[in-house]
Amino acid sequence: MSRLWISALSGLAALATAPAVAQQAGASAPAPATCPSYLPDGTRCFKGQGPKGGYYWTAIPADWNGTLVVHAHGGPRTATPRADDPLEDLERFSMTVREGYAWTGSTYRRGGYGVRMAAEDTDDVRQVFWDAFGRPKRTILHGQSWGGNVAAKAAELYARDAEGQVVWDGVVLSSGVLAGGTKAYTFRADLRAVYQYYCQNHPAANEPRYPLWQGLGEGNRLTRAQLEERVKACTGVGLPERQRTDEQKRRLANILNVVGISENQLVGHLAWGTFLFRDLVQRRLDGLNPFDNSRTVYTGSDDDQALNAGVQRFSADPAAVARLAYDADLSGMIVAPTVTIHGKYDPTAFVWHQAAYRDRVEAAGRGDLLVQTYTEESAHSLLSAPQYVAVFQALSAWLDGGAKPSPDSIAAACGVAAPRYDMPCRFDTGYRPEVPNP
């Protein structure tokens, strides 16, 4: 049985055993820890290990408002989790603690892909907090980047307990990968194919051939630094413009124009299409291919006919697509009020993910529970701090029985919070993205 199916069955079991999760083998009760300096004075911090093995950190401010934020981190990170890994996310979203929210977040039990796995671990760390500190007045689920996919999945799977009682009162999704696993990574498969057509160095001529959708061939020890050197050799990325040859400039222009990314995104997306694809395909899908470019017509190059004739083609295995969809696609059947925030020019999780999620939620008849906001930013990992404050405050007011917030009202709330952070508000309240044509 595949890892994804095992993870899914574990997730169903967790619905029945959630009240006792902190007592399961491998779990440790929250132990007092020294808070990092970026948290407000008087904050209490704790750390421990969850029931499935992931590490967690918790921060409770002195002026706690009674609301817990449970954080799902992005990635997926392929390295083995370490005990203090959650501190990166705690620092990134420390404005929540500063505003009076308690915060807890987990590394997940392992590195690598697995949305249901991470969703289960996120729900587990919520239960750890409830067992240790009592059920808070309110619990908000927050997912960032790939963690947005995780949080959206957790909000569907664990919205209510077996008795029908609400688990997640509200949801915040920031810069989320919300198009679902079967749609989110297709362009990186296209990038692998187009890059190899022009560069022929990934794999290199002296390396064994492998289908590009595998990410890396078996036994290939390529590192991120070595990949960057190959990109530099082929396209000149990493070299000053004046040092690039005409042929490097031509290759780079063709790759960027066809795939639709910018120069500063090339290495990052190619790395995801290498190391994440290796994990996703070889470790989580038992070597089956979820990607398909068999009928893709590539355009935008200086010779589209030659490109389409010479690019490596591959067809998806229906079983792989089905398993990836089961693990990571979203139904749109949301139960809790949900607010999203996304930079319009996000270079990592493109803003059209929000359109895909909106369409799925509206098709499920749950559009009344969704509010989406957009900012004039080109960042992914961290947007302007008062914008997050405004989103959390707007959601909290909505949960208190107030009117459903609007992009305009959230932007106005940001204006109130901005002086406390000396950072701007850059909401575009009239923006509405659409899913691009395939």
PDB file of N, CA, C and O in Angstrom, residues 232-296:
ATOM      1  N   LYS A 232      23.758  28.566 -14.900  1.00  0.00           N
ATOM      2  CA  LYS A 232      24.666  29.653 -15.274  1.00  0.00           C
ATOM      3  C   LYS A 232      25.375  29.346 -16.593  1.00  0.00           C
ATOM      4  O   LYS A 232      25.482  30.205 -17.480  1.00  0.00           O
ATOM      5  N   ALA A 233      25.863  28.111 -16.713  1.00  0.00           N
ATOM      6  CA  ALA A 233      26.590  27.742 -17.927  1.00  0.00           C
ATOM      7  C   ALA A 233      25.697  27.829 -19.160  1.00  0.00           C
ATOM      8  O   ALA A 233      26.140  28.245 -20.242  1.00  0.00           O
ATOM      9  N   CYS A 234      24.436  27.455 -19.022  1.00  0.00           N
ATOM     10  CA  CYS A 234      23.544  27.429 -20.183  1.00  0.00           C
ATOM     11  C   CYS A 234      22.957  28.792 -20.499  1.00  0.00           C
ATOM     12  O   CYS A 234      22.889  29.181 -21.678  1.00  0.00           O
ATOM     13  N   THR A 235      22.525  29.524 -19.478  1.00  0.00           N
ATOM     14  CA  THR A 235      21.731  30.739 -19.705  1.00  0.00           C
ATOM     15  C   THR A 235      22.428  32.024 -19.287  1.00  0.00           C
ATOM     16  O   THR A 235      21.949  33.112 -19.614  1.00  0.00           O
ATOM     17  N   GLY A 236      23.508  31.911 -18.519  1.00  0.00           N
ATOM     18  CA  GLY A 236      24.163  33.098 -18.011  1.00  0.00           C
ATOM     19  C   GLY A 236      23.534  33.661 -16.752  1.00  0.00           C
ATOM     20  O   GLY A 236      24.010  34.679 -16.219  1.00  0.00           O
ATOM     21  N   VAL A 237      22.466  33.060 -16.239  1.00  0.00           N
ATOM     22  CA  VAL A 237      21.869  33.523 -14.992  1.00  0.00           C
ATOM     23  C   VAL A 237      22.895  33.385 -13.870  1.00  0.00           C
ATOM     24  O   VAL A 237      23.474  32.320 -13.672  1.00  0.00           O
ATOM     25  N   GLY A 238      23.145  34.468 -13.167  1.00  0.00           N
ATOM     26  CA  GLY A 238      24.202  34.497 -12.165  1.00  0.00           C
ATOM     27  C   GLY A 238      25.431  35.246 -12.641  1.00  0.00           C
ATOM     28  O   GLY A 238      26.332  35.521 -11.850  1.00  0.00           O
ATOM     29  N   LEU A 239      25.448  35.567 -13.936  1.00  0.00           N
ATOM     30  CA  LEU A 239      26.529  36.372 -14.511  1.00  0.00           C
ATOM     31  C   LEU A 239      26.019  37.778 -14.809  1.00  0.00           C
ATOM     32  O   LEU A 239      24.829  37.958 -15.102  1.00  0.00           O
ATOM     33  N   PRO A 240      26.881  38.781 -14.755  1.00  0.00           N
ATOM     34  CA  PRO A 240      26.472  40.111 -15.214  1.00  0.00           C
ATOM     35  C   PRO A 240      26.029  40.045 -16.675  1.00  0.00           C
ATOM     36  O   PRO A 240      26.535  39.239 -17.465  1.00  0.00           O
ATOM     37  N   GLU A 241      25.098  40.900 -17.035  1.00  0.00           N
ATOM     38  CA  GLU A 241      24.543  40.898 -18.389  1.00  0.00           C
ATOM     39  C   GLU A 241      25.637  41.004 -19.450  1.00  0.00           C
ATOM     40  O   GLU A 241      25.578  40.315 -20.480  1.00  0.00           O
ATOM     41  N   ARG A 242      26.635  41.820 -19.216  1.00  0.00           N
ATOM     42  CA  ARG A 242      27.679  42.049 -20.230  1.00  0.00           C
ATOM     43  C   ARG A 242      28.556  40.819 -20.445  1.00  0.00           C
ATOM     44  O   ARG A 242      29.254  40.731 -21.459  1.00  0.00           O
ATOM     45  N   GLN A 243      28.550  39.889 -19.490  1.00  0.00           N
ATOM     46  CA  GLN A 243      29.380  38.696 -19.623  1.00  0.00           C
ATOM     47  C   GLN A 243      28.638  37.540 -20.282  1.00  0.00           C
ATOM     48  O   GLN A 243      29.228  36.483 -20.531  1.00  0.00           O
ATOM     49  N   ARG A 244      27.373  37.688 -20.557  1.00  0.00           N
ATOM     50  CA  ARG A 244      26.600  36.616 -21.159  1.00  0.00           C
ATOM     51  C   ARG A 244      26.804  36.602 -22.670  1.00  0.00           C
ATOM     52  O   ARG A 244      26.828  37.647 -23.310  1.00  0.00           O
ATOM     53  N   THR A 245      26.928  35.416 -23.213  1.00  0.00           N
ATOM     54  CA  THR A 245      27.063  35.288 -24.661  1.00  0.00           C
ATOM     55  C   THR A 245      25.705  35.469 -25.319  1.00  0.00           C
ATOM     56  O   THR A 245      24.649  35.360 -24.676  1.00  0.00           O
ATOM     57  N   ASP A 246      25.725  35.701 -26.608  1.00  0.00           N
ATOM     58  CA  ASP A 246      24.470  35.827 -27.348  1.00  0.00           C
ATOM     59  C   ASP A 246      23.656  34.537 -27.265  1.00  0.00           C
ATOM     60  O   ASP A 246      22.426  34.571 -27.188  1.00  0.00           O
ATOM     61  N   GLU A 247      24.361  33.393 -27.298  1.00  0.00           N
ATOM     62  CA  GLU A 247      23.643  32.123 -27.237  1.00  0.00           C
ATOM     63  C   GLU A 247      23.005  31.923 -25.868  1.00  0.00           C
ATOM     64  O   GLU A 247      21.881  31.415 -25.762  1.00  0.00           O
ATOM     65  N   GLN A 248      23.694  32.306 -24.788  1.00  0.00           N
ATOM     66  CA  GLN A 248      23.096  32.226 -23.456  1.00  0.00           C
ATOM     67  C   GLN A 248      21.849  33.109 -23.369  1.00  0.00           C
ATOM     68  O   GLN A 248      20.826  32.694 -22.810  1.00  0.00           O
ATOM     69  N   LYS A 249      21.956  34.313 -23.903  1.00  0.00           N
ATOM     70  CA  LYS A 249      20.810  35.224 -23.879  1.00  0.00           C
ATOM     71  C   LYS A 249      19.629  34.650 -24.664  1.00  0.00           C
ATOM     72  O   LYS A 249      18.470  34.777 -24.248  1.00  0.00           O
ATOM     73  N   ARG A 250      19.930  34.021 -25.782  1.00  0.00           N
ATOM     74  CA  ARG A 250      18.852  33.442 -26.594  1.00  0.00           C
ATOM     75  C   ARG A 250      18.163  32.308 -25.852  1.00  0.00           C
ATOM     76  O   ARG A 250      16.931  32.221 -25.822  1.00  0.00           O
ATOM     77  N   ARG A 251      18.955  31.409 -25.276  1.00  0.00           N
ATOM     78  CA  ARG A 251      18.360  30.289 -24.533  1.00  0.00           C
ATOM     79  C   ARG A 251      17.508  30.786 -23.375  1.00  0.00           C
ATOM     80  O   ARG A 251      16.389  30.306 -23.143  1.00  0.00           O
ATOM     81  N   LEU A 252      18.037  31.742 -22.635  1.00  0.00           N
ATOM     82  CA  LEU A 252      17.314  32.257 -21.477  1.00  0.00           C
ATOM     83  C   LEU A 252      15.998  32.893 -21.910  1.00  0.00           C
ATOM     84  O   LEU A 252      14.936  32.639 -21.298  1.00  0.00           O
ATOM     85  N   ALA A 253      16.038  33.711 -22.930  1.00  0.00           N
ATOM     86  CA  ALA A 253      14.819  34.374 -23.401  1.00  0.00           C
ATOM     87  C   ALA A 253      13.776  33.344 -23.825  1.00  0.00           C
ATOM     88  O   ALA A 253      12.578  33.491 -23.523  1.00  0.00           O
ATOM     89  N   ASN A 254      14.201  32.316 -24.524  1.00  0.00           N
ATOM     90  CA  ASN A 254      13.254  31.292 -24.952  1.00  0.00           C
ATOM     91  C   ASN A 254      12.634  30.568 -23.772  1.00  0.00           C
ATOM     92  O   ASN A 254      11.411  30.353 -23.720  1.00  0.00           O
ATOM     93  N   ILE A 255      13.435  30.161 -22.805  1.00  0.00           N
ATOM     94  CA  ILE A 255      12.915  29.437 -21.633  1.00  0.00           C
ATOM     95  C   ILE A 255      11.912  30.293 -20.877  1.00  0.00           C
ATOM     96  O   ILE A 255      10.805  29.845 -20.546  1.00  0.00           O
ATOM     97  N   LEU A 256      12.277  31.541 -20.612  1.00  0.00           N
ATOM     98  CA  LEU A 256      11.402  32.418 -19.834  1.00  0.00           C
ATOM     99  C   LEU A 256      10.122  32.737 -20.588  1.00  0.00           C
ATOM    100  O   LEU A 256       9.032  32.743 -19.998  1.00  0.00           O
ATOM    101  N   ASN A 257      10.216  33.003 -21.868  1.00  0.00           N
ATOM    102  CA  ASN A 257       9.036  33.356 -22.653  1.00  0.00           C
ATOM    103  C   ASN A 257       8.063  32.193 -22.769  1.00  0.00           C
ATOM    104  O   ASN A 257       6.845  32.376 -22.706  1.00  0.00           O
ATOM    105  N   VAL A 258       8.581  30.995 -22.935  1.00  0.00           N
ATOM    106  CA  VAL A 258       7.717  29.834 -23.117  1.00  0.00           C
ATOM    107  C   VAL A 258       7.038  29.445 -21.808  1.00  0.00           C
ATOM    108  O   VAL A 258       5.825  29.174 -21.772  1.00  0.00           O
ATOM    109  N   VAL A 259       7.806  29.414 -20.728  1.00  0.00           N
ATOM    110  CA  VAL A 259       7.264  28.942 -19.446  1.00  0.00           C
ATOM    111  C   VAL A 259       6.491  30.048 -18.724  1.00  0.00           C
ATOM    112  O   VAL A 259       5.580  29.779 -17.946  1.00  0.00           O
ATOM    113  N   GLY A 260       6.850  31.302 -18.972  1.00  0.00           N
ATOM    114  CA  GLY A 260       6.129  32.410 -18.372  1.00  0.00           C
ATOM    115  C   GLY A 260       6.589  32.772 -16.981  1.00  0.00           C
ATOM    116  O   GLY A 260       5.776  33.111 -16.116  1.00  0.00           O
ATOM    117  N   ILE A 261       7.890  32.706 -16.745  1.00  0.00           N
ATOM    118  CA  ILE A 261       8.457  33.116 -15.471  1.00  0.00           C
ATOM    119  C   ILE A 261       9.532  34.158 -15.735  1.00  0.00           C
ATOM    120  O   ILE A 261       9.909  34.400 -16.878  1.00  0.00           O
ATOM    121  N   SER A 262      10.026  34.789 -14.663  1.00  0.00           N
ATOM    122  CA  SER A 262      11.073  35.798 -14.801  1.00  0.00           C
ATOM    123  C   SER A 262      12.435  35.190 -14.488  1.00  0.00           C
ATOM    124  O   SER A 262      12.532  34.086 -13.933  1.00  0.00           O
ATOM    125  N   GLU A 263      13.472  35.922 -14.828  1.00  0.00           N
ATOM    126  CA  GLU A 263      14.834  35.406 -14.648  1.00  0.00           C
ATOM    127  C   GLU A 263      15.119  35.026 -13.210  1.00  0.00           C
ATOM    128  O   GLU A 263      15.745  33.989 -12.945  1.00  0.00           O
ATOM    129  N   ASN A 264      14.677  35.844 -12.248  1.00  0.00           N
ATOM    130  CA  ASN A 264      14.990  35.549 -10.856  1.00  0.00           C
ATOM    131  C   ASN A 264      14.182  34.387 -10.287  1.00  0.00           C
ATOM    132  O   ASN A 264      14.402  33.971  -9.163  1.00  0.00           O
ATOM    133  N   GLN A 265      13.259  33.855 -11.061  1.00  0.00           N
ATOM    134  CA  GLN A 265      12.476  32.694 -10.624  1.00  0.00           C
ATOM    135  C   GLN A 265      13.014  31.381 -11.187  1.00  0.00           C
ATOM    136  O   GLN A 265      12.604  30.306 -10.738  1.00  0.00           O
ATOM    137  N   LEU A 266      13.913  31.460 -12.167  1.00  0.00           N
ATOM    138  CA  LEU A 266      14.292  30.263 -12.920  1.00  0.00           C
ATOM    139  C   LEU A 266      14.918  29.195 -12.033  1.00  0.00           C
ATOM    140  O   LEU A 266      14.478  28.043 -12.020  1.00  0.00           O
ATOM    141  N   VAL A 267      15.947  29.556 -11.282  1.00  0.00           N
ATOM    142  CA  VAL A 267      16.654  28.551 -10.488  1.00  0.00           C
ATOM    143  C   VAL A 267      15.733  27.953  -9.428  1.00  0.00           C
ATOM    144  O   VAL A 267      15.716  26.734  -9.210  1.00  0.00           O
ATOM    145  N   GLY A 268      14.951  28.804  -8.767  1.00  0.00           N
ATOM    146  CA  GLY A 268      14.073  28.307  -7.712  1.00  0.00           C
ATOM    147  C   GLY A 268      13.067  27.301  -8.228  1.00  0.00           C
ATOM    148  O   GLY A 268      12.903  26.212  -7.649  1.00  0.00           O
ATOM    149  N   HIS A 269      12.386  27.627  -9.310  1.00  0.00           N
ATOM    150  CA  HIS A 269      11.386  26.699  -9.839  1.00  0.00           C
ATOM    151  C   HIS A 269      12.037  25.449 -10.420  1.00  0.00           C
ATOM    152  O   HIS A 269      11.479  24.347 -10.316  1.00  0.00           O
ATOM    153  N   LEU A 270      13.206  25.595 -11.013  1.00  0.00           N
ATOM    154  CA  LEU A 270      13.895  24.421 -11.529  1.00  0.00           C
ATOM    155  C   LEU A 270      14.328  23.506 -10.386  1.00  0.00           C
ATOM    156  O   LEU A 270      14.288  22.274 -10.516  1.00  0.00           O
ATOM    157  N   ALA A 271      14.707  24.102  -9.264  1.00  0.00           N
ATOM    158  CA  ALA A 271      15.077  23.299  -8.089  1.00  0.00           C
ATOM    159  C   ALA A 271      13.874  22.541  -7.553  1.00  0.00           C
ATOM    160  O   ALA A 271      13.966  21.356  -7.197  1.00  0.00           O
ATOM    161  N   TRP A 272      12.710  23.210  -7.470  1.00  0.00           N
ATOM    162  CA  TRP A 272      11.495  22.504  -7.039  1.00  0.00           C
ATOM    163  C   TRP A 272      11.182  21.373  -8.010  1.00  0.00           C
ATOM    164  O   TRP A 272      10.782  20.270  -7.580  1.00  0.00           O
ATOM    165  N   GLY A 273      11.351  21.628  -9.303  1.00  0.00           N
ATOM    166  CA  GLY A 273      11.072  20.606 -10.306  1.00  0.00           C
ATOM    167  C   GLY A 273      12.115  19.504 -10.333  1.00  0.00           C
ATOM    168  O   GLY A 273      11.988  18.551 -11.115  1.00  0.00           O
ATOM    169  N   THR A 274      13.120  19.636  -9.509  1.00  0.00           N
ATOM    170  CA  THR A 274      14.163  18.611  -9.401  1.00  0.00           C
ATOM    171  C   THR A 274      14.026  17.851  -8.090  1.00  0.00           C
ATOM    172  O   THR A 274      13.719  16.658  -8.069  1.00  0.00           O
ATOM    173  N   PHE A 275      14.224  18.537  -6.986  1.00  0.00           N
ATOM    174  CA  PHE A 275      14.308  17.870  -5.692  1.00  0.00           C
ATOM    175  C   PHE A 275      12.929  17.540  -5.115  1.00  0.00           C
ATOM    176  O   PHE A 275      12.743  16.468  -4.526  1.00  0.00           O
ATOM    177  N   LEU A 276      11.951  18.435  -5.293  1.00  0.00           N
ATOM    178  CA  LEU A 276      10.606  18.094  -4.844  1.00  0.00           C
ATOM    179  C   LEU A 276      10.001  17.008  -5.712  1.00  0.00           C
ATOM    180  O   LEU A 276       9.333  16.093  -5.200  1.00  0.00           O
ATOM    181  N   PHE A 277      10.233  17.078  -7.036  1.00  0.00           N
ATOM    182  CA  PHE A 277       9.706  16.031  -7.907  1.00  0.00           C
ATOM    183  C   PHE A 277      10.292  14.667  -7.531  1.00  0.00           C
ATOM    184  O   PHE A 277       9.583  13.661  -7.582  1.00  0.00           O
ATOM    185  N   ARG A 278      11.560  14.634  -7.189  1.00  0.00           N
ATOM    186  CA  ARG A 278      12.154  13.352  -6.753  1.00  0.00           C
ATOM    187  C   ARG A 278      11.402  12.802  -5.556  1.00  0.00           C
ATOM    188  O   ARG A 278      11.060  11.611  -5.508  1.00  0.00           O
ATOM    189  N   ASP A 279      11.140  13.661  -4.574  1.00  0.00           N
ATOM    190  CA  ASP A 279      10.428  13.210  -3.381  1.00  0.00           C
ATOM    191  C   ASP A 279       8.993  12.815  -3.717  1.00  0.00           C
ATOM    192  O   ASP A 279       8.526  11.735  -3.331  1.00  0.00           O
ATOM    193  N   LEU A 280       8.295  13.664  -4.450  1.00  0.00           N
ATOM    194  CA  LEU A 280       6.888  13.420  -4.754  1.00  0.00           C
ATOM    195  C   LEU A 280       6.694  12.147  -5.561  1.00  0.00           C
ATOM    196  O   LEU A 280       5.852  11.295  -5.223  1.00  0.00           O
ATOM    197  N   VAL A 281       7.471  11.996  -6.637  1.00  0.00           N
ATOM    198  CA  VAL A 281       7.265  10.874  -7.546  1.00  0.00           C
ATOM    199  C   VAL A 281       7.851   9.580  -6.996  1.00  0.00           C
ATOM    200  O   VAL A 281       7.181   8.542  -6.939  1.00  0.00           O
ATOM    201  N   GLN A 282       9.105   9.628  -6.574  1.00  0.00           N
ATOM    202  CA  GLN A 282       9.798   8.394  -6.236  1.00  0.00           C
ATOM    203  C   GLN A 282       9.478   7.893  -4.830  1.00  0.00           C
ATOM    204  O   GLN A 282       9.494   6.690  -4.588  1.00  0.00           O
ATOM    205  N   ARG A 283       9.190   8.806  -3.899  1.00  0.00           N
ATOM    206  CA  ARG A 283       8.964   8.388  -2.515  1.00  0.00           C
ATOM    207  C   ARG A 283       7.493   8.355  -2.131  1.00  0.00           C
ATOM    208  O   ARG A 283       7.112   7.610  -1.226  1.00  0.00           O
ATOM    209  N   ARG A 284       6.661   9.176  -2.753  1.00  0.00           N
ATOM    210  CA  ARG A 284       5.263   9.268  -2.338  1.00  0.00           C
ATOM    211  C   ARG A 284       4.301   8.630  -3.334  1.00  0.00           C
ATOM    212  O   ARG A 284       3.194   8.257  -2.964  1.00  0.00           O
ATOM    213  N   LEU A 285       4.694   8.528  -4.605  1.00  0.00           N
ATOM    214  CA  LEU A 285       3.822   7.963  -5.629  1.00  0.00           C
ATOM    215  C   LEU A 285       4.382   6.674  -6.213  1.00  0.00           C
ATOM    216  O   LEU A 285       3.965   6.234  -7.288  1.00  0.00           O
ATOM    217  N   ASP A 286       5.327   6.071  -5.511  1.00  0.00           N
ATOM    218  CA  ASP A 286       5.884   4.775  -5.912  1.00  0.00           C
ATOM    219  C   ASP A 286       6.397   4.773  -7.343  1.00  0.00           C
ATOM    220  O   ASP A 286       6.298   3.780  -8.061  1.00  0.00           O
ATOM    221  N   GLY A 287       6.954   5.907  -7.779  1.00  0.00           N
ATOM    222  CA  GLY A 287       7.560   5.991  -9.095  1.00  0.00           C
ATOM    223  C   GLY A 287       6.599   6.270 -10.230  1.00  0.00           C
ATOM    224  O   GLY A 287       7.021   6.314 -11.396  1.00  0.00           O
ATOM    225  N   LEU A 288       5.318   6.482  -9.928  1.00  0.00           N
ATOM    226  CA  LEU A 288       4.331   6.747 -10.973  1.00  0.00           C
ATOM    227  C   LEU A 288       4.324   8.236 -11.331  1.00  0.00           C
ATOM    228  O   LEU A 288       4.567   9.091 -10.484  1.00  0.00           O
ATOM    229  N   ASN A 289       3.994   8.534 -12.569  1.00  0.00           N
ATOM    230  CA  ASN A 289       4.090   9.890 -13.097  1.00  0.00           C
ATOM    231  C   ASN A 289       2.742  10.612 -13.056  1.00  0.00           C
ATOM    232  O   ASN A 289       1.804  10.204 -13.725  1.00  0.00           O
ATOM    233  N   PRO A 290       2.648  11.750 -12.317  1.00  0.00           N
ATOM    234  CA  PRO A 290       1.396  12.513 -12.310  1.00  0.00           C
ATOM    235  C   PRO A 290       1.361  13.650 -13.330  1.00  0.00           C
ATOM    236  O   PRO A 290       0.373  14.387 -13.379  1.00  0.00           O
ATOM    237  N   PHE A 291       2.429  13.813 -14.113  1.00  0.00           N
ATOM    238  CA  PHE A 291       2.560  14.973 -15.001  1.00  0.00           C
ATOM    239  C   PHE A 291       2.364  14.570 -16.461  1.00  0.00           C
ATOM    240  O   PHE A 291       2.724  13.473 -16.876  1.00  0.00           O
ATOM    241  N   ASP A 292       1.832  15.517 -17.233  1.00  0.00           N
ATOM    242  CA  ASP A 292       1.516  15.213 -18.631  1.00  0.00           C
ATOM    243  C   ASP A 292       1.770  16.436 -19.505  1.00  0.00           C
ATOM    244  O   ASP A 292       1.229  17.509 -19.262  1.00  0.00           O
ATOM    245  N   ASN A 293       2.612  16.275 -20.515  1.00  0.00           N
ATOM    246  CA  ASN A 293       2.769  17.329 -21.531  1.00  0.00           C
ATOM    247  C   ASN A 293       2.612  16.748 -22.928  1.00  0.00           C
ATOM    248  O   ASN A 293       3.081  17.330 -23.909  1.00  0.00           O
ATOM    249  N   SER A 294       1.930  15.602 -22.998  1.00  0.00           N
ATOM    250  CA  SER A 294       1.843  14.885 -24.277  1.00  0.00           C
ATOM    251  C   SER A 294       1.121  15.696 -25.345  1.00  0.00           C
ATOM    252  O   SER A 294       1.386  15.521 -26.538  1.00  0.00           O
ATOM    253  N   ARG A 295       0.229  16.600 -24.928  1.00  0.00           N
ATOM    254  CA  ARG A 295      -0.519  17.390 -25.907  1.00  0.00           C
ATOM    255  C   ARG A 295      -0.262  18.888 -25.752  1.00  0.00           C
ATOM    256  O   ARG A 295      -0.943  19.691 -26.402  1.00  0.00           O
ATOM    257  N   THR A 296       0.681  19.247 -24.934  1.00  0.00           N
ATOM    258  CA  THR A 296       0.969  20.660 -24.710  1.00  0.00           C
ATOM    259  C   THR A 296       1.611  21.271 -25.954  1.00  0.00           C
ATOM    260  O   THR A 296       2.547  20.701 -26.524  1.00  0.00           O
TER     261      THR A 296
END
